[in-house]
mmCIF file with all atom_site columns, C-alpha atoms in Angstrom:
data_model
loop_
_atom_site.group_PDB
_atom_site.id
_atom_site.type_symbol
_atom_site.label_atom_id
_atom_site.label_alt_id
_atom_site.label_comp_id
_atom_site.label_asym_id
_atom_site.label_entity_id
_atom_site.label_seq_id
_atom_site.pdbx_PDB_ins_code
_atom_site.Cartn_x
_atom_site.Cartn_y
_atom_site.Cartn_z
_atom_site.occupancy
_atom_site.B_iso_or_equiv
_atom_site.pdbx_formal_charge
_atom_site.auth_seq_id
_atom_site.auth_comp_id
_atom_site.auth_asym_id
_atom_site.auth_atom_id
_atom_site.pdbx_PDB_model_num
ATOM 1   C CA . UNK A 1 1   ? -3.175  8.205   -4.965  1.00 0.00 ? 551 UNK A CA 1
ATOM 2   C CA . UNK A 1 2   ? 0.516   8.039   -3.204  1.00 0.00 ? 552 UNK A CA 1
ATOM 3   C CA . UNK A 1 3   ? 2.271   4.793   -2.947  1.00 0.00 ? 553 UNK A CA 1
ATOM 4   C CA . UNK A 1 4   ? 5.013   4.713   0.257   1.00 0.00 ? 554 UNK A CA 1
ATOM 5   C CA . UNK A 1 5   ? 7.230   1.834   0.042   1.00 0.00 ? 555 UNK A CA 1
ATOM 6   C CA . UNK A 1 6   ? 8.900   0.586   2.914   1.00 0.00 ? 556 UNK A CA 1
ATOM 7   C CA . UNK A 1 7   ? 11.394  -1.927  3.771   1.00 0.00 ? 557 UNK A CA 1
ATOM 8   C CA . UNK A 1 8   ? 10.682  -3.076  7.635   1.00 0.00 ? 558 UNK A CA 1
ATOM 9   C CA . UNK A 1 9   ? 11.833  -5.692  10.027  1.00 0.00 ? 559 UNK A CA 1
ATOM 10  C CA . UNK A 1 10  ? 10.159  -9.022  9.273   1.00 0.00 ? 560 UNK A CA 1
ATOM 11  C CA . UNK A 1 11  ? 8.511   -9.972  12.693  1.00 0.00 ? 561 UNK A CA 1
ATOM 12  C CA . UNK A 1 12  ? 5.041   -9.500  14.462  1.00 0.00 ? 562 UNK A CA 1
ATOM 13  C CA . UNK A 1 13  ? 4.518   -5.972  15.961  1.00 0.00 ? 563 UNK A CA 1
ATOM 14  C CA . UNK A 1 14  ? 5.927   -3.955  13.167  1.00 0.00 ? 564 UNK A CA 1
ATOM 15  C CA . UNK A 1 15  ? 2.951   -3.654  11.544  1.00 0.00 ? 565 UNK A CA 1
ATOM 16  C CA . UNK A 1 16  ? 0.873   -2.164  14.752  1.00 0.00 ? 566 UNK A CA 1
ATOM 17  C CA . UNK A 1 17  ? 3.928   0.565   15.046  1.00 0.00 ? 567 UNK A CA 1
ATOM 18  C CA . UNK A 1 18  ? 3.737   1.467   11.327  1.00 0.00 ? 568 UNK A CA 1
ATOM 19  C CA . UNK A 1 19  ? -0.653  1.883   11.517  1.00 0.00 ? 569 UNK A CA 1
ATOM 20  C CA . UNK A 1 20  ? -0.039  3.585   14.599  1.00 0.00 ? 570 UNK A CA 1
ATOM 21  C CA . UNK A 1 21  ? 2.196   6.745   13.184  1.00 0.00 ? 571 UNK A CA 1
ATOM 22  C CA . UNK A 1 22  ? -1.068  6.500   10.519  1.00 0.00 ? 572 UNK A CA 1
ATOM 23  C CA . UNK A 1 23  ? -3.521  6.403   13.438  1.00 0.00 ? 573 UNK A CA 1
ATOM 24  C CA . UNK A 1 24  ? -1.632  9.398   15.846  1.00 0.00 ? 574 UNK A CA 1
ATOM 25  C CA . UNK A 1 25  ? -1.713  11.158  12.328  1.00 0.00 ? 575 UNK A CA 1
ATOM 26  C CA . UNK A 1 26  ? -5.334  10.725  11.640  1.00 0.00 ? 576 UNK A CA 1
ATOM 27  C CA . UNK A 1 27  ? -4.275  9.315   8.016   1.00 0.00 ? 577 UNK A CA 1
ATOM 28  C CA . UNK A 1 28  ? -6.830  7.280   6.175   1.00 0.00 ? 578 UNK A CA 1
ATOM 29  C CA . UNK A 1 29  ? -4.625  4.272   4.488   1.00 0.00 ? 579 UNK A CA 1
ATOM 30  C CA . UNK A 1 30  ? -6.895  3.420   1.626   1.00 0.00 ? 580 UNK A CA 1
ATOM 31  C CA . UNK A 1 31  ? -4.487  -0.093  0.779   1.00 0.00 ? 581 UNK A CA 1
ATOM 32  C CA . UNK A 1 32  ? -1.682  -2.188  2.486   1.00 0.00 ? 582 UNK A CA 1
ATOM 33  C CA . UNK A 1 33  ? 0.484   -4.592  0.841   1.00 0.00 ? 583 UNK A CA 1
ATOM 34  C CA . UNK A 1 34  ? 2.631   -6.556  2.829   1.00 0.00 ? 584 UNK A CA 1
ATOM 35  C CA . UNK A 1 35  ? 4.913   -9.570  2.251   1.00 0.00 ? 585 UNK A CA 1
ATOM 36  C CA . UNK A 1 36  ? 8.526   -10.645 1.981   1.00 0.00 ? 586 UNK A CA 1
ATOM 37  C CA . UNK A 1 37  ? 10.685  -9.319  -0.279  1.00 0.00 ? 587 UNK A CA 1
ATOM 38  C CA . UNK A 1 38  ? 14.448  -8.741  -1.901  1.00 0.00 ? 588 UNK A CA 1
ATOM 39  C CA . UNK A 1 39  ? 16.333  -8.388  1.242   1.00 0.00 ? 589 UNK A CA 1
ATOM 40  C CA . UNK A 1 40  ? 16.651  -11.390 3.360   1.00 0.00 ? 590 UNK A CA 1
ATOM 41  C CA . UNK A 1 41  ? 14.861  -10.971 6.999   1.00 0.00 ? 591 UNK A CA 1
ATOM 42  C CA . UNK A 1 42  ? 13.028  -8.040  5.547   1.00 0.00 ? 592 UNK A CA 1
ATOM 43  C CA . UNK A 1 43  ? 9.529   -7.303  4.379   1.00 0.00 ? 593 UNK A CA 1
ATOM 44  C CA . UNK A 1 44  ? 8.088   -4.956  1.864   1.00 0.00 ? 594 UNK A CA 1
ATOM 45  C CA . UNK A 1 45  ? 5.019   -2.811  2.801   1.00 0.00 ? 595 UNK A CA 1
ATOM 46  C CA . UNK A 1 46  ? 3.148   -0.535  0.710   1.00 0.00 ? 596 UNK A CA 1
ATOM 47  C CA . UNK A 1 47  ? 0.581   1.784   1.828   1.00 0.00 ? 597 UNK A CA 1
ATOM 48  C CA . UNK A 1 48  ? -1.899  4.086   -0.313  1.00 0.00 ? 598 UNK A CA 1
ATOM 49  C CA . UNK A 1 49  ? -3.221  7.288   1.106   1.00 0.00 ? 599 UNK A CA 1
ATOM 50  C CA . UNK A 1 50  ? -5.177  9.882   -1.147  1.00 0.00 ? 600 UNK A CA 1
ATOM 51  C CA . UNK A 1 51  ? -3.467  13.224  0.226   1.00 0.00 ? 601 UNK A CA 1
ATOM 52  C CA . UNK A 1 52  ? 0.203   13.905  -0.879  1.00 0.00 ? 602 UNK A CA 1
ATOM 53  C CA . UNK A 1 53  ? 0.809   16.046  2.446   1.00 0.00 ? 603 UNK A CA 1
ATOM 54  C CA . UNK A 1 54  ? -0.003  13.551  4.386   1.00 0.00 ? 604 UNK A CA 1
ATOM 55  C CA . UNK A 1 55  ? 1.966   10.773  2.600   1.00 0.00 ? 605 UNK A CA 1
ATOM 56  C CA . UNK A 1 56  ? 4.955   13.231  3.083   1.00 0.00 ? 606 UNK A CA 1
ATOM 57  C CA . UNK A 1 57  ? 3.751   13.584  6.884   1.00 0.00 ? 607 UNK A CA 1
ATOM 58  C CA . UNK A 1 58  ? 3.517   9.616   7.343   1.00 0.00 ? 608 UNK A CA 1
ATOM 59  C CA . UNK A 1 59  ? 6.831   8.950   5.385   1.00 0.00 ? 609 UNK A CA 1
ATOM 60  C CA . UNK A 1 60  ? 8.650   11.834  8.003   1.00 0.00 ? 610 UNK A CA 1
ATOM 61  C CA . UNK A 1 61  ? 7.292   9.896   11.586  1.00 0.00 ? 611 UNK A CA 1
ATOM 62  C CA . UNK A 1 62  ? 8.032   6.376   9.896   1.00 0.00 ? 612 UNK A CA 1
ATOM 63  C CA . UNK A 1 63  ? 11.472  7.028   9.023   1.00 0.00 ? 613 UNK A CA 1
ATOM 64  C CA . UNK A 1 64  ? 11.881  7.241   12.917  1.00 0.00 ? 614 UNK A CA 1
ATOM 65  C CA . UNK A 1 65  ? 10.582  3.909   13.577  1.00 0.00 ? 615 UNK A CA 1
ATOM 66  C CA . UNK A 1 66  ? 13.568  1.492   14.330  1.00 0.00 ? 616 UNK A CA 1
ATOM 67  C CA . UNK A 1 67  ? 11.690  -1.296  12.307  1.00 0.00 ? 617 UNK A CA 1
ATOM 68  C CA . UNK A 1 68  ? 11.994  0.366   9.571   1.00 0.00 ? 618 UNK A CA 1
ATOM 69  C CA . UNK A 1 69  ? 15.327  0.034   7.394   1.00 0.00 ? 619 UNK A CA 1
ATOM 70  C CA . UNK A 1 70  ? 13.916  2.347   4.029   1.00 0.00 ? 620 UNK A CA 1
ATOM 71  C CA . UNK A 1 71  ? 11.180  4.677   3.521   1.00 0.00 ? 621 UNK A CA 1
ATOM 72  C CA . UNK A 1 72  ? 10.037  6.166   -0.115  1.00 0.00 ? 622 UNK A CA 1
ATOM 73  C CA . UNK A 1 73  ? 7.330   7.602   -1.959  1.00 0.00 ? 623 UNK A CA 1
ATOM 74  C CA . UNK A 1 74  ? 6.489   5.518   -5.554  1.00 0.00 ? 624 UNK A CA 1
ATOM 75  C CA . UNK A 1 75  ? 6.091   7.969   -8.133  1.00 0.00 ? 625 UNK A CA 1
ATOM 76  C CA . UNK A 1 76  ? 2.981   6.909   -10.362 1.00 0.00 ? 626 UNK A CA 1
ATOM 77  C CA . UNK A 1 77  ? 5.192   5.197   -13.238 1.00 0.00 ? 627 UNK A CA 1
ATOM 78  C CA . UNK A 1 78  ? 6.494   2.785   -10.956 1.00 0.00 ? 628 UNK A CA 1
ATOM 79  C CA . UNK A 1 79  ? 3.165   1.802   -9.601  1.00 0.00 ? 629 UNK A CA 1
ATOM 80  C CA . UNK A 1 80  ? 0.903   -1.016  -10.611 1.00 0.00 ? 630 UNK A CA 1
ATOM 81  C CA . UNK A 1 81  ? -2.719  -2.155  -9.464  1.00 0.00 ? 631 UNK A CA 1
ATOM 82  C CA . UNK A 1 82  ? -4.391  -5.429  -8.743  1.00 0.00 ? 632 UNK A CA 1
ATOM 83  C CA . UNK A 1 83  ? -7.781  -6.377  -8.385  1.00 0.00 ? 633 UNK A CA 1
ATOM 84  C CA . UNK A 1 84  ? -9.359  -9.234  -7.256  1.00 0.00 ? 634 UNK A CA 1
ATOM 85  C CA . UNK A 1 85  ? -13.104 -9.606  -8.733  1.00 0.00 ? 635 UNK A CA 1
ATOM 86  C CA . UNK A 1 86  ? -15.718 -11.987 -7.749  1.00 0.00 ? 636 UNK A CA 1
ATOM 87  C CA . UNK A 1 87  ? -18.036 -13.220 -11.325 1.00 0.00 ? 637 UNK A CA 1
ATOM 88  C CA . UNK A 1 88  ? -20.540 -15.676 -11.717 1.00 0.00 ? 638 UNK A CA 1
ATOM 89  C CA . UNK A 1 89  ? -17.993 -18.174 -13.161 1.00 0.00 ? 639 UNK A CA 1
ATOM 90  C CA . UNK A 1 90  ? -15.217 -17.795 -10.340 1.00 0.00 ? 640 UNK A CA 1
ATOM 91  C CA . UNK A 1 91  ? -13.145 -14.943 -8.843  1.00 0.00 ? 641 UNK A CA 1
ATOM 92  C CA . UNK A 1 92  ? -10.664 -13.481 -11.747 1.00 0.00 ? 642 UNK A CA 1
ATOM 93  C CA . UNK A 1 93  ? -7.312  -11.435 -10.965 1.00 0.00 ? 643 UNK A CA 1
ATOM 94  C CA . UNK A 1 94  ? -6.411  -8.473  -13.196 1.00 0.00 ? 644 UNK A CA 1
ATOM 95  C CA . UNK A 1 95  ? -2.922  -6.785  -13.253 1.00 0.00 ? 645 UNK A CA 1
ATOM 96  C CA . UNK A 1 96  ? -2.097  -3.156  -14.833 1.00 0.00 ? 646 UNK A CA 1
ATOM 97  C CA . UNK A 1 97  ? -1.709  0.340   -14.650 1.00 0.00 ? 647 UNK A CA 1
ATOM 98  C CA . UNK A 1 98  ? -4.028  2.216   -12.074 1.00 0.00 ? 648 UNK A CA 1
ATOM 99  C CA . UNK A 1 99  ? -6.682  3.652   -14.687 1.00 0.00 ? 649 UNK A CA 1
ATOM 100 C CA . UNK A 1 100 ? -6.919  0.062   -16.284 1.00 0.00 ? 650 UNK A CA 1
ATOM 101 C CA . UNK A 1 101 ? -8.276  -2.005  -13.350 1.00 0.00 ? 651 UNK A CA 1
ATOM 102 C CA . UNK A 1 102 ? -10.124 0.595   -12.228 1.00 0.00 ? 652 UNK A CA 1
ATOM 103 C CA . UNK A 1 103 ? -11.463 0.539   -15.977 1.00 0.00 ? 653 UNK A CA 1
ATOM 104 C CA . UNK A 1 104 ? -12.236 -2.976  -16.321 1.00 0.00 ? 654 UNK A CA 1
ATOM 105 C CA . UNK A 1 105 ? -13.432 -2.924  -12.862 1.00 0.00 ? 655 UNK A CA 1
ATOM 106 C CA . UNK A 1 106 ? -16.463 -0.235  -13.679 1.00 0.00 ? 656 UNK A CA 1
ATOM 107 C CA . UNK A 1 107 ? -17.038 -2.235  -16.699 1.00 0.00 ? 657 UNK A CA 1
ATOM 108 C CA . UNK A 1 108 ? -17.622 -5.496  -15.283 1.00 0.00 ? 658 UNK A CA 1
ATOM 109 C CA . UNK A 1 109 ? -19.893 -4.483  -12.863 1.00 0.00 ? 659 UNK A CA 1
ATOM 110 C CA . UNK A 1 110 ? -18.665 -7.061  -10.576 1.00 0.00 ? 660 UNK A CA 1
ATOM 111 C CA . UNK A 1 111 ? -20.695 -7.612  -7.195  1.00 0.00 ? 661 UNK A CA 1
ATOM 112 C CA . UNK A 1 112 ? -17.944 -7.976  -4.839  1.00 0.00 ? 662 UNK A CA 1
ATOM 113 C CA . UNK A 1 113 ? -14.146 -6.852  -5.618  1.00 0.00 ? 663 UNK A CA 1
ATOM 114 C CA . UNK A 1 114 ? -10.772 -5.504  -3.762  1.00 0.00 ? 664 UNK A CA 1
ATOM 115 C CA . UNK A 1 115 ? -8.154  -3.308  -5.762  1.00 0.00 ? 665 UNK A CA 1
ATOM 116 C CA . UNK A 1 116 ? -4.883  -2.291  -4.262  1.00 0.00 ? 666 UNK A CA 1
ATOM 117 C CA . UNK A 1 117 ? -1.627  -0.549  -4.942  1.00 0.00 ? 667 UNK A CA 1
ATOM 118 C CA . UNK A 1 118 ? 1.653   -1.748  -5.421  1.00 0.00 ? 668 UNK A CA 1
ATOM 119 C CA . UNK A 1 119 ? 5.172   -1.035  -6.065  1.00 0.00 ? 669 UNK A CA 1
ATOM 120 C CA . UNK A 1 120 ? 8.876   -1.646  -5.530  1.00 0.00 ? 670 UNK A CA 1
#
């Protein structure tokens, strides 16, 4: 999986421009985290996609985009995954390294779950 982490303008319509370069590109985003971060007025977004040409495609047309102020691709030591799982006694979080959630995920056997990607 390749993590691109970019630093955008923090205001509505920034994220249709960024899924449309995706879109225009026919690139599959398999995760999207968005939310504020570091720099003040900003927001961090981080996008998954399987195929490292077309992460290096995506980060090329979104460095164009005006809304967005830094563009960069997260080499795998500097990611981390999340997953949130649904069990019989409650949802439970879990935090770690890519192969561990999906480890613990595929062990629990849960019936409903979401895993993403993140980085800074």
């Amino acid at each position: 999986m390749y993590v691109i982490s970019l630093i955008v303008k923090n205001e509505f319509g920034v994220m249709q421009r960024v899924m449309g370069e995706f879109t225009r590109n026919k690139i599959n985003v398999e995760t999207i985290v968005v939310g504020k971060c570091e720099v003040p007025g900003k927001s961090r977004m981080v996008l998954s996609v399987i195929d490292r040409g077309e992460a290096e495609l995506a980060m090329g047309r979104l460095q164009k985009l005006q809304d967005v102020y830094g563009c960069e691709l997260v080499p795998e030591e500097g990611q981390s995954a999340y997953a949130l799982i649904s069990t019989s006694n409650g949802n439970v979080g879990v935090v770690g390294g890519s192969d561990q959630v999906e480890e613990i995920i595929a062990r629990s056997e849960p019936d409903k779950y979401v895993k993403a990607l993140n980085a800074l």
